[in-house]
mmCIF file of N, CA and C in Angstrom:
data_model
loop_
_atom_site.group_PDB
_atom_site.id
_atom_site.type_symbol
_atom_site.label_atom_id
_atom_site.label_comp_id
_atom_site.label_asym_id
_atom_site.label_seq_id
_atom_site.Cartn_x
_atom_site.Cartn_y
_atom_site.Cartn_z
ATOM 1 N N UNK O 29 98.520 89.985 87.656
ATOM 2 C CA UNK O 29 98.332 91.356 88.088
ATOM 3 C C UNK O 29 99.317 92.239 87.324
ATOM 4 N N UNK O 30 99.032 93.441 87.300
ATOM 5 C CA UNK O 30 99.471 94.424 86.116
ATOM 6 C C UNK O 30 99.902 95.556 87.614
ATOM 7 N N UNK O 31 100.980 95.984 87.422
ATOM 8 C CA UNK O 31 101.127 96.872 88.196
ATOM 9 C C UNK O 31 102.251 97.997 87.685
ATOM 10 N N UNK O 32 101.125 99.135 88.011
ATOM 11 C CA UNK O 32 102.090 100.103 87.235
ATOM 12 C C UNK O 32 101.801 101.399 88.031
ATOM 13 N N UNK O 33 103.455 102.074 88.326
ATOM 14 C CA UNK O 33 103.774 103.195 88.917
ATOM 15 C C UNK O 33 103.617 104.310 88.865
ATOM 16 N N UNK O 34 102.919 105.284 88.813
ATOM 17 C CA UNK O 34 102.436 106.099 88.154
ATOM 18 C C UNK O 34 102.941 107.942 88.815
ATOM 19 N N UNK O 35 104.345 107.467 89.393
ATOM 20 C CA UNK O 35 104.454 108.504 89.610
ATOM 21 C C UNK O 35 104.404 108.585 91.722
ATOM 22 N N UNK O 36 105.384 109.396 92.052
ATOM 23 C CA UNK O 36 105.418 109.880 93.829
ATOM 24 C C UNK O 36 105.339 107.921 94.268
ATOM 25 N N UNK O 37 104.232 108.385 95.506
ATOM 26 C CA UNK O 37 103.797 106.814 96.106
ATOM 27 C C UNK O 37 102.798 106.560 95.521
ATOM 28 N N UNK O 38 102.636 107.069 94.184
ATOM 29 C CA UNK O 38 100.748 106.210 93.567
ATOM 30 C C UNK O 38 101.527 105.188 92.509
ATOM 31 N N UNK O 39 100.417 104.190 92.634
ATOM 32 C CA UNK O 39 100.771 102.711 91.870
ATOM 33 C C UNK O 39 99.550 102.460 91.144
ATOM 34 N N UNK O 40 99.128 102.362 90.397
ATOM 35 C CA UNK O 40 97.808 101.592 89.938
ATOM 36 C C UNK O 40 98.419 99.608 89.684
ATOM 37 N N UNK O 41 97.435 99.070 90.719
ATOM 38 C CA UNK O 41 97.387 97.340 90.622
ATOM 39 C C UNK O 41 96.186 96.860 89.908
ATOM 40 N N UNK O 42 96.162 96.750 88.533
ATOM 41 C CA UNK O 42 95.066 95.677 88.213
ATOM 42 C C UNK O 42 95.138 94.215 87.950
ATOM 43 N N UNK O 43 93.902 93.779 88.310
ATOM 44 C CA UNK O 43 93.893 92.527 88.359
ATOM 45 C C UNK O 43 92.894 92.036 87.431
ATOM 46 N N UNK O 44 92.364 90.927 86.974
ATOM 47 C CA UNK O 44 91.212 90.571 86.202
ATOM 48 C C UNK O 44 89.853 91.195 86.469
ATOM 49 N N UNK O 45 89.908 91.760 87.452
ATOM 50 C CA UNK O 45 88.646 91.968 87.648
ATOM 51 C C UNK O 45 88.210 93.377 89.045
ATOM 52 N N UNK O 46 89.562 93.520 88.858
ATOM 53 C CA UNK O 46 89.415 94.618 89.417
ATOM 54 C C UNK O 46 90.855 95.580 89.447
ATOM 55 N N UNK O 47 90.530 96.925 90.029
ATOM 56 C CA UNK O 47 91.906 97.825 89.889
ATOM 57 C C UNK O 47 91.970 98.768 91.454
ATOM 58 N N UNK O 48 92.917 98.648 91.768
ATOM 59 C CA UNK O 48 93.405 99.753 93.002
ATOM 60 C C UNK O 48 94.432 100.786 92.854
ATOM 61 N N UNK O 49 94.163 101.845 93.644
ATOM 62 C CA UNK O 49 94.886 102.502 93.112
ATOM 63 C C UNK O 49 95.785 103.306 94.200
ATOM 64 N N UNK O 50 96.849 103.395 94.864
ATOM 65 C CA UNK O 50 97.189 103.777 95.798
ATOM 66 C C UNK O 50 97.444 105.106 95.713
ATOM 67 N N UNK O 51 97.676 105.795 97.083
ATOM 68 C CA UNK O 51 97.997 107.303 97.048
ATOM 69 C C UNK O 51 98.176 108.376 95.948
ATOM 70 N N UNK O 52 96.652 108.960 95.313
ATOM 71 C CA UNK O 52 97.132 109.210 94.049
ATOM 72 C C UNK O 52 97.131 110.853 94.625
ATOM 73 N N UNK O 53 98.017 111.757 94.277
ATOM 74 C CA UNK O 53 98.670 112.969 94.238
ATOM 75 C C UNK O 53 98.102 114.216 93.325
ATOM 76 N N UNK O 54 97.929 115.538 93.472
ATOM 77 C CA UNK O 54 97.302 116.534 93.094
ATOM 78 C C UNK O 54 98.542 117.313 91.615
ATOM 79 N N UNK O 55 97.886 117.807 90.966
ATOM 80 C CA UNK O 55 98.965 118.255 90.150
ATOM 81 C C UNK O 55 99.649 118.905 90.421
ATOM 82 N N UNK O 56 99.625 120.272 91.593
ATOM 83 C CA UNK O 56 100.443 121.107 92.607
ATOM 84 C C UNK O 56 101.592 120.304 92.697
ATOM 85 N N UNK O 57 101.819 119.376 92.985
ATOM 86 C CA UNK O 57 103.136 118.482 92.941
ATOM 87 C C UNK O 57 104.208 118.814 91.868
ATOM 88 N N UNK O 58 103.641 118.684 90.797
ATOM 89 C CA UNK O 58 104.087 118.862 89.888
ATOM 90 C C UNK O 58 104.909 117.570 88.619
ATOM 91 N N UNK O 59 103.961 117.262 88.906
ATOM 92 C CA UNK O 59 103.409 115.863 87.903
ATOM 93 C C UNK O 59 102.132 115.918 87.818
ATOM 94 N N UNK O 60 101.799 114.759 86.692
ATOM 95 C CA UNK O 60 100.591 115.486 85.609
ATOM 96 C C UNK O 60 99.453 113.743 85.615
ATOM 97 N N UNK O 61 98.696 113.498 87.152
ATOM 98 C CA UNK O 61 98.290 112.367 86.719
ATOM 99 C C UNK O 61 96.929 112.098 86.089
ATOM 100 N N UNK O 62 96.541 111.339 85.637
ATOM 101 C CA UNK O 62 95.288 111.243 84.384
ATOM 102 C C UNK O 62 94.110 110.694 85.241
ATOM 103 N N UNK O 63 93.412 111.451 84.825
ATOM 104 C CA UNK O 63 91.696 110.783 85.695
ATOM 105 C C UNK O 63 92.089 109.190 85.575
ATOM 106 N N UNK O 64 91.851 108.594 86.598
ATOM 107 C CA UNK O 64 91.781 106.867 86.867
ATOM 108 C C UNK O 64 90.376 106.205 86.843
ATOM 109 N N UNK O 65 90.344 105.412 86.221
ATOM 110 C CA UNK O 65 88.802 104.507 87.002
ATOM 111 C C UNK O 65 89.542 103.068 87.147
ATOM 112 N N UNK O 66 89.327 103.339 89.179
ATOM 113 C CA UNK O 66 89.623 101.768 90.255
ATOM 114 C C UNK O 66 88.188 101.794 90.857
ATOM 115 N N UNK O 67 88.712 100.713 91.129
ATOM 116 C CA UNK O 67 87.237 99.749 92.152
ATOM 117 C C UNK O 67 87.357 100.444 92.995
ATOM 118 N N UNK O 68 88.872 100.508 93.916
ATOM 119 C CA UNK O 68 89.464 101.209 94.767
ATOM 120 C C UNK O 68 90.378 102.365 95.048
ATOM 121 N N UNK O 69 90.718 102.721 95.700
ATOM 122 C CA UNK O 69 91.939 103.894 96.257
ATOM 123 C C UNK O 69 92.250 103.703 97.859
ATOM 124 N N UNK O 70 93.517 102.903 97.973
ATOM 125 C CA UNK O 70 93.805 103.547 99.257
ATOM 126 C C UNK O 70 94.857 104.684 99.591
ATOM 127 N N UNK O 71 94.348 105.248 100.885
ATOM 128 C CA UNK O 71 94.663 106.484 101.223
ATOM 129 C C UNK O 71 96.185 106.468 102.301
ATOM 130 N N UNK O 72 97.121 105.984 102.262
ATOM 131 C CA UNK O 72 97.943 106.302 103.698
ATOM 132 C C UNK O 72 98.127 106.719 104.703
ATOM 133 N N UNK O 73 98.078 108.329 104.333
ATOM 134 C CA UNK O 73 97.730 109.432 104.887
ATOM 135 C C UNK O 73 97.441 110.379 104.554
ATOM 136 N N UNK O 74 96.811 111.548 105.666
ATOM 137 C CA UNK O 74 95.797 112.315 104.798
ATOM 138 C C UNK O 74 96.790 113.830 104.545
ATOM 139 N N UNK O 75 97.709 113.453 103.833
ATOM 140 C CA UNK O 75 98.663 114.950 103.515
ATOM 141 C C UNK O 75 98.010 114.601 101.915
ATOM 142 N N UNK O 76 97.677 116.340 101.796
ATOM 143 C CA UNK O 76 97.235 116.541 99.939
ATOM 144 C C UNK O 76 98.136 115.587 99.188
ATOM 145 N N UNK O 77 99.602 115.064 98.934
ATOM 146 C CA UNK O 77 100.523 114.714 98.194
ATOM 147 C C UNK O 77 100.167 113.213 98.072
ATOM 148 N N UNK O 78 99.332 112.400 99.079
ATOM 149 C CA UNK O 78 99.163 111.326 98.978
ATOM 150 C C UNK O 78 97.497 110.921 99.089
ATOM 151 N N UNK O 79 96.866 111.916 99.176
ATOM 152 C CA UNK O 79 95.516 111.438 99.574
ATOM 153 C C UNK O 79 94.144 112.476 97.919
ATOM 154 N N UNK O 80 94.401 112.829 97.070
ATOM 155 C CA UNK O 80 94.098 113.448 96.124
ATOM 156 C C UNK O 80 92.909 112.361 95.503
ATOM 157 N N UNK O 81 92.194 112.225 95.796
ATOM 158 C CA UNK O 81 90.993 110.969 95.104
ATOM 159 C C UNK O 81 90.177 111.315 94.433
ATOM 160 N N UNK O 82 90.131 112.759 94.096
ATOM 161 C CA UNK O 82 89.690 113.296 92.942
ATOM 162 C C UNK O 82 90.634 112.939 91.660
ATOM 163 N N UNK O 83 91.438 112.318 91.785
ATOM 164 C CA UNK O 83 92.384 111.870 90.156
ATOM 165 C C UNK O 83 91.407 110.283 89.953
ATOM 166 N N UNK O 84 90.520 110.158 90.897
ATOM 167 C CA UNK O 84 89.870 108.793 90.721
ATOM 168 C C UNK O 84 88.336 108.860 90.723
ATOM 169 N N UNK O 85 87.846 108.002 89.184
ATOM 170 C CA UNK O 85 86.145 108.280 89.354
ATOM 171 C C UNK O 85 85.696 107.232 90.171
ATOM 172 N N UNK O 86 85.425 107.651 91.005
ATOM 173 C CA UNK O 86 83.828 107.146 91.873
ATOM 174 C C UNK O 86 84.430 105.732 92.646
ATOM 175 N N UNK O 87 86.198 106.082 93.215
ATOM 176 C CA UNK O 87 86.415 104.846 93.691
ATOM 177 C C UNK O 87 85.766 104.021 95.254
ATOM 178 N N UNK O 88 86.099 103.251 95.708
ATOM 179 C CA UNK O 88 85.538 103.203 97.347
ATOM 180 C C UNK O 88 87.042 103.469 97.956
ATOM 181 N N UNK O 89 87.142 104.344 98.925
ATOM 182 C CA UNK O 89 87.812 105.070 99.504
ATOM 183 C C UNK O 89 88.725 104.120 100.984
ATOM 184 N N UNK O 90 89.374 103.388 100.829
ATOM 185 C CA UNK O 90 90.341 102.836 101.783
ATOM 186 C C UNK O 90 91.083 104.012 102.580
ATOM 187 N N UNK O 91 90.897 104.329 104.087
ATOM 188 C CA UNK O 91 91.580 105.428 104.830
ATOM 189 C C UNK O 91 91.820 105.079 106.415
ATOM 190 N N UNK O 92 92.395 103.861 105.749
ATOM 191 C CA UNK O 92 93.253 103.953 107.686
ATOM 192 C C UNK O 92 93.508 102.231 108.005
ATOM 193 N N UNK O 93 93.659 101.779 109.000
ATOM 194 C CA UNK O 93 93.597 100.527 109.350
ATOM 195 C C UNK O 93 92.326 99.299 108.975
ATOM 196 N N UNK O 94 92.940 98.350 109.039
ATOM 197 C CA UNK O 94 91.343 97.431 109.102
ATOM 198 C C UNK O 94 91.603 96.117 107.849
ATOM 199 N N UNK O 95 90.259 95.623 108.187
ATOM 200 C CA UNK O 95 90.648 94.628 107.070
ATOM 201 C C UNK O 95 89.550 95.102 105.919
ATOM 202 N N UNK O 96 89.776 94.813 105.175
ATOM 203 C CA UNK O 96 88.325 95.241 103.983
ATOM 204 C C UNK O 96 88.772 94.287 102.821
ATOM 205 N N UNK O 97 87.220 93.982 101.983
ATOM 206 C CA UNK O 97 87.031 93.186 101.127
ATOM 207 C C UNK O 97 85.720 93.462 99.761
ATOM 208 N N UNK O 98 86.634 94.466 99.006
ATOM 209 C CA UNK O 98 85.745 95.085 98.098
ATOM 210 C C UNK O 98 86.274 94.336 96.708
ATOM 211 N N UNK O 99 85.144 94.400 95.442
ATOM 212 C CA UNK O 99 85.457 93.891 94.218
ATOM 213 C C UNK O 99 86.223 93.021 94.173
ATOM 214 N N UNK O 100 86.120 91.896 95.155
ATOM 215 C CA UNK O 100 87.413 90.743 95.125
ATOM 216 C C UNK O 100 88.648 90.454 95.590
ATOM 217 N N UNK O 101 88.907 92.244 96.298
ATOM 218 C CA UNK O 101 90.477 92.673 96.451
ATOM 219 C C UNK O 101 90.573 92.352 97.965
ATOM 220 N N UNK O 102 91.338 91.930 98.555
ATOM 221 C CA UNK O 102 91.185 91.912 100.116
ATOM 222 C C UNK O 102 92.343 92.997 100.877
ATOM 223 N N UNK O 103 92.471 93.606 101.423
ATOM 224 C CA UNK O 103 93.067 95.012 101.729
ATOM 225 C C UNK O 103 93.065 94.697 103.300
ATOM 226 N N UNK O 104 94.411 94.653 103.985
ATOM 227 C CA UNK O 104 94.459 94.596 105.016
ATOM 228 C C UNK O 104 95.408 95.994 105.590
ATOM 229 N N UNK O 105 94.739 96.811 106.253
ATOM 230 C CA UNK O 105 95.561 97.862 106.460
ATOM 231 C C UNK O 105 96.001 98.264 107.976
ATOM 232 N N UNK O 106 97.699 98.305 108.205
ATOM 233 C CA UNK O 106 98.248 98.319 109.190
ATOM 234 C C UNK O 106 98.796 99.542 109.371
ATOM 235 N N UNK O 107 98.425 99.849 111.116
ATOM 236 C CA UNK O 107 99.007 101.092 111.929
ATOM 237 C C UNK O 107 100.140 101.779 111.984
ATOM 238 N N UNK O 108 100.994 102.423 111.261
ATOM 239 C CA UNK O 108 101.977 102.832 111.262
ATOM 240 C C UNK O 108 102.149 104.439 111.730
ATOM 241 N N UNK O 109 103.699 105.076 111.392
ATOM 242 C CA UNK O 109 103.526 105.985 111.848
ATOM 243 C C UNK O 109 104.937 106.979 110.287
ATOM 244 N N UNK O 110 104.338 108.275 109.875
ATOM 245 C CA UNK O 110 105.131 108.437 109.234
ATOM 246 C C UNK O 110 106.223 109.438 109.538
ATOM 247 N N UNK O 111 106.659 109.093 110.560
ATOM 248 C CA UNK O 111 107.778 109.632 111.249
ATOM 249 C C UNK O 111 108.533 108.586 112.150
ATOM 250 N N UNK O 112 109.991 108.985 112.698
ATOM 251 C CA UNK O 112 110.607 108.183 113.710
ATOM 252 C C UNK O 112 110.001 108.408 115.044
ATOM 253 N N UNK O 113 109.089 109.305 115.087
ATOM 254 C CA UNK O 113 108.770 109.588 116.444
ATOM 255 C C UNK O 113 107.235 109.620 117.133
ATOM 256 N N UNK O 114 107.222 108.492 116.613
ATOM 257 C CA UNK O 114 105.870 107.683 116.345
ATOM 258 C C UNK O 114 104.550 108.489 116.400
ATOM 259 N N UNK O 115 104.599 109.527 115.070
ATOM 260 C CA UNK O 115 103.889 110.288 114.705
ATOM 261 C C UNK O 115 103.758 111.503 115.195
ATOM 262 N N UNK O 116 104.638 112.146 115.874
ATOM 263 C CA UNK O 116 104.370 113.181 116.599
ATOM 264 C C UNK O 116 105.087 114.693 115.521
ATOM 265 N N UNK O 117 105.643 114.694 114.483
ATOM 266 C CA UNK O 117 106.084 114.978 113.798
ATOM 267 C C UNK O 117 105.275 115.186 112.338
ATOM 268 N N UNK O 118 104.941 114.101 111.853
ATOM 269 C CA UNK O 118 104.473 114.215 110.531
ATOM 270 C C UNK O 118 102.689 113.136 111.000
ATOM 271 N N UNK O 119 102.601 112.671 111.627
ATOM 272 C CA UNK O 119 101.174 112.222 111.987
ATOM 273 C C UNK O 119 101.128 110.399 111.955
ATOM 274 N N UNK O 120 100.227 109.727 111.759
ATOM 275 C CA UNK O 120 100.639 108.290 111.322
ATOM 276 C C UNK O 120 100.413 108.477 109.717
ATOM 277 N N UNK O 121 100.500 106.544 109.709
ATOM 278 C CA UNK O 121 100.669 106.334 108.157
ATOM 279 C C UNK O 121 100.178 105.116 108.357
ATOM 280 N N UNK O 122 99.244 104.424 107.165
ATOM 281 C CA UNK O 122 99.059 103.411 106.875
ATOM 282 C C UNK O 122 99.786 102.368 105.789
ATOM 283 N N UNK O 123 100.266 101.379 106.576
ATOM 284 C CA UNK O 123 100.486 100.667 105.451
ATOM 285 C C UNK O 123 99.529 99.386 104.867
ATOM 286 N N UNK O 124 99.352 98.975 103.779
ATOM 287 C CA UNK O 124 98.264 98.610 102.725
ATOM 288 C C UNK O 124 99.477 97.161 102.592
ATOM 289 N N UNK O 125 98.445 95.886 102.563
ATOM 290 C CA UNK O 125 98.824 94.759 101.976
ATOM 291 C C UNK O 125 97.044 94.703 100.980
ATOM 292 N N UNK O 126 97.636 94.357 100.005
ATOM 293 C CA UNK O 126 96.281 94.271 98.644
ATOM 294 C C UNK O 126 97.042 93.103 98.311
ATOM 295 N N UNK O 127 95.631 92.132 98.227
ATOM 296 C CA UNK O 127 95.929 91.114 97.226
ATOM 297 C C UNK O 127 94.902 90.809 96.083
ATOM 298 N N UNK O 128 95.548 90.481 95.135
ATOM 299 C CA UNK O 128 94.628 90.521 94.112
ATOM 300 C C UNK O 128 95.158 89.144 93.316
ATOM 301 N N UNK O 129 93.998 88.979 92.621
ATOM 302 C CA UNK O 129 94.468 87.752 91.926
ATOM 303 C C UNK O 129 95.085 86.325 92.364
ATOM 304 N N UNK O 130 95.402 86.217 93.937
ATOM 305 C CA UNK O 130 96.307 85.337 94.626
ATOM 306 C C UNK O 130 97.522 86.267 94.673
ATOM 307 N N UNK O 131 97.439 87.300 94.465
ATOM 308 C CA UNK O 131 98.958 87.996 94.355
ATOM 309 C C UNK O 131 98.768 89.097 95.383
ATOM 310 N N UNK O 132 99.816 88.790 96.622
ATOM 311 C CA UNK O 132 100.111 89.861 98.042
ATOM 312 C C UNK O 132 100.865 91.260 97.275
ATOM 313 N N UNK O 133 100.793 91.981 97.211
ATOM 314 C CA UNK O 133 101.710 93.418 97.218
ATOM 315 C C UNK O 133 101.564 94.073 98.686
ATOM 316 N N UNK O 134 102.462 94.869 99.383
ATOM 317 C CA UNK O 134 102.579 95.360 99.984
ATOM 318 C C UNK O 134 103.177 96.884 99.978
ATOM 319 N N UNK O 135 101.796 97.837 99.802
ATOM 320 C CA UNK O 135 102.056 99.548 99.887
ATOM 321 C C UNK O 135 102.568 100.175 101.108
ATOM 322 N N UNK O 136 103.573 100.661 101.369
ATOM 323 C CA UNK O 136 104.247 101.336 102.636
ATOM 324 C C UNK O 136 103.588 102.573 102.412
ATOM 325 N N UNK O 137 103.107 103.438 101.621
ATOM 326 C CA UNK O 137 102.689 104.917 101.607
ATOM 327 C C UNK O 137 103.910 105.339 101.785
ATOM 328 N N UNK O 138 104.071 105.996 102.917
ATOM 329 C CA UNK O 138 105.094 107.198 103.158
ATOM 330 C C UNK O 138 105.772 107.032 104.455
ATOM 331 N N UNK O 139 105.374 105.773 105.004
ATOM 332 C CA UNK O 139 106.306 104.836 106.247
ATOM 333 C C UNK O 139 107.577 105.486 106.733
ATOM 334 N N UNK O 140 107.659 106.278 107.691
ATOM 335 C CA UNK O 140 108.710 106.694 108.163
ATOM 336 C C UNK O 140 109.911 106.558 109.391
ATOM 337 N N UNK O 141 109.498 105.239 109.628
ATOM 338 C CA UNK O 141 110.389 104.330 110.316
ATOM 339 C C UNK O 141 110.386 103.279 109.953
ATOM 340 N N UNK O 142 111.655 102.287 110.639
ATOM 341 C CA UNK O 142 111.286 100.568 110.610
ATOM 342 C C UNK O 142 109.836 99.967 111.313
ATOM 343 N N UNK O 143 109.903 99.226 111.013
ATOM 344 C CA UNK O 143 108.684 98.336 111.413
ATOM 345 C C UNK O 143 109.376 97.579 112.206
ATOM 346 N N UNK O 144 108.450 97.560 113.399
ATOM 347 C CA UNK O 144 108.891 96.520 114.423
ATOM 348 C C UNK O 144 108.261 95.007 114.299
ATOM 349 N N UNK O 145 108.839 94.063 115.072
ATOM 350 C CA UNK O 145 108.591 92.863 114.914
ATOM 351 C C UNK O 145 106.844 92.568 114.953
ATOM 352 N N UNK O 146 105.850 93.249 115.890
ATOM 353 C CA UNK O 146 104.719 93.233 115.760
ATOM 354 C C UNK O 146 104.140 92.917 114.282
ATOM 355 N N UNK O 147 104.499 94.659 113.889
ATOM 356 C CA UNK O 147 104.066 95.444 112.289
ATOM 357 C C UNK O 147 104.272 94.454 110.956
ATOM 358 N N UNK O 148 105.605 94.216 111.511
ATOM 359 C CA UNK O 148 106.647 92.870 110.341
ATOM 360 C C UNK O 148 106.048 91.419 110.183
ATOM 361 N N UNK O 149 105.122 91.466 111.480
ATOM 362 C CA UNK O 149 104.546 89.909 111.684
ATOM 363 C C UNK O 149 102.964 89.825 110.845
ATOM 364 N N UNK O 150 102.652 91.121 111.308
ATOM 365 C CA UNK O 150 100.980 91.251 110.564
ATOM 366 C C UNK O 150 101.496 91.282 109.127
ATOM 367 N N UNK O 151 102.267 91.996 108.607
ATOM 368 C CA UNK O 151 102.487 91.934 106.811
ATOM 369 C C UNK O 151 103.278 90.521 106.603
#
């Protein structure tokens, strides 16, 4: 697996046979990211800075919890919250385990507390 940072919380992960692309970001930011083509995109949360999927052609759209199993990639996505105050502040957040290739990565997005022993046990 090829994994490369591309700037904020977006990562592009490719693998042989497929590519994901996490939280990719609007140019308003102020960084400059390049049209992508992934299988996938997951989303964290839905603030413009992390959820921009127009920087991606025609991906399938990962947005929230669950398990999913597209182009080979298996994407297990867990309930979080991106604040200490279990979302009441900034909203939740997803965090993303992608594996590709036999290879686990684990995307926090924009995770704004610890993870409790539950959260810590599912990843």
């Amino acid at each position: 697996m090829d994994v490369t940072w591309l700037g904020h919380g977006c990562f592009r992960l490719r693998g042989r046979n497929a590519a994901v692309v996490t939280d990719p970001y609007p140019p308003a930011i102020g960084l400059k990211l390049q049209r992508l083509d992934a299988d996938l995109v997951t989303i964290s949360h839905e603030h413009e800075n992390h959820s921009y999927v127009q920087a991606i052609r025609e991906p399938y759209e990962i947005r929230g919890p669950g398990e999913y199993e597209v182009a080979g990639v298996s994407v297990i996505g867990v309930p979080t919250y991106h604040d200490a105050e279990k979302g009441a502040k900034h909203g939740r957040n997803t965090v993303y385990l992608i594996e590709i290739d036999d290879i686990r990565v684990c995307h926090l997005g924009d995770l704004g507390h610890s993870l409790d022993d539950a959260e810590a046990e599912t990843l």
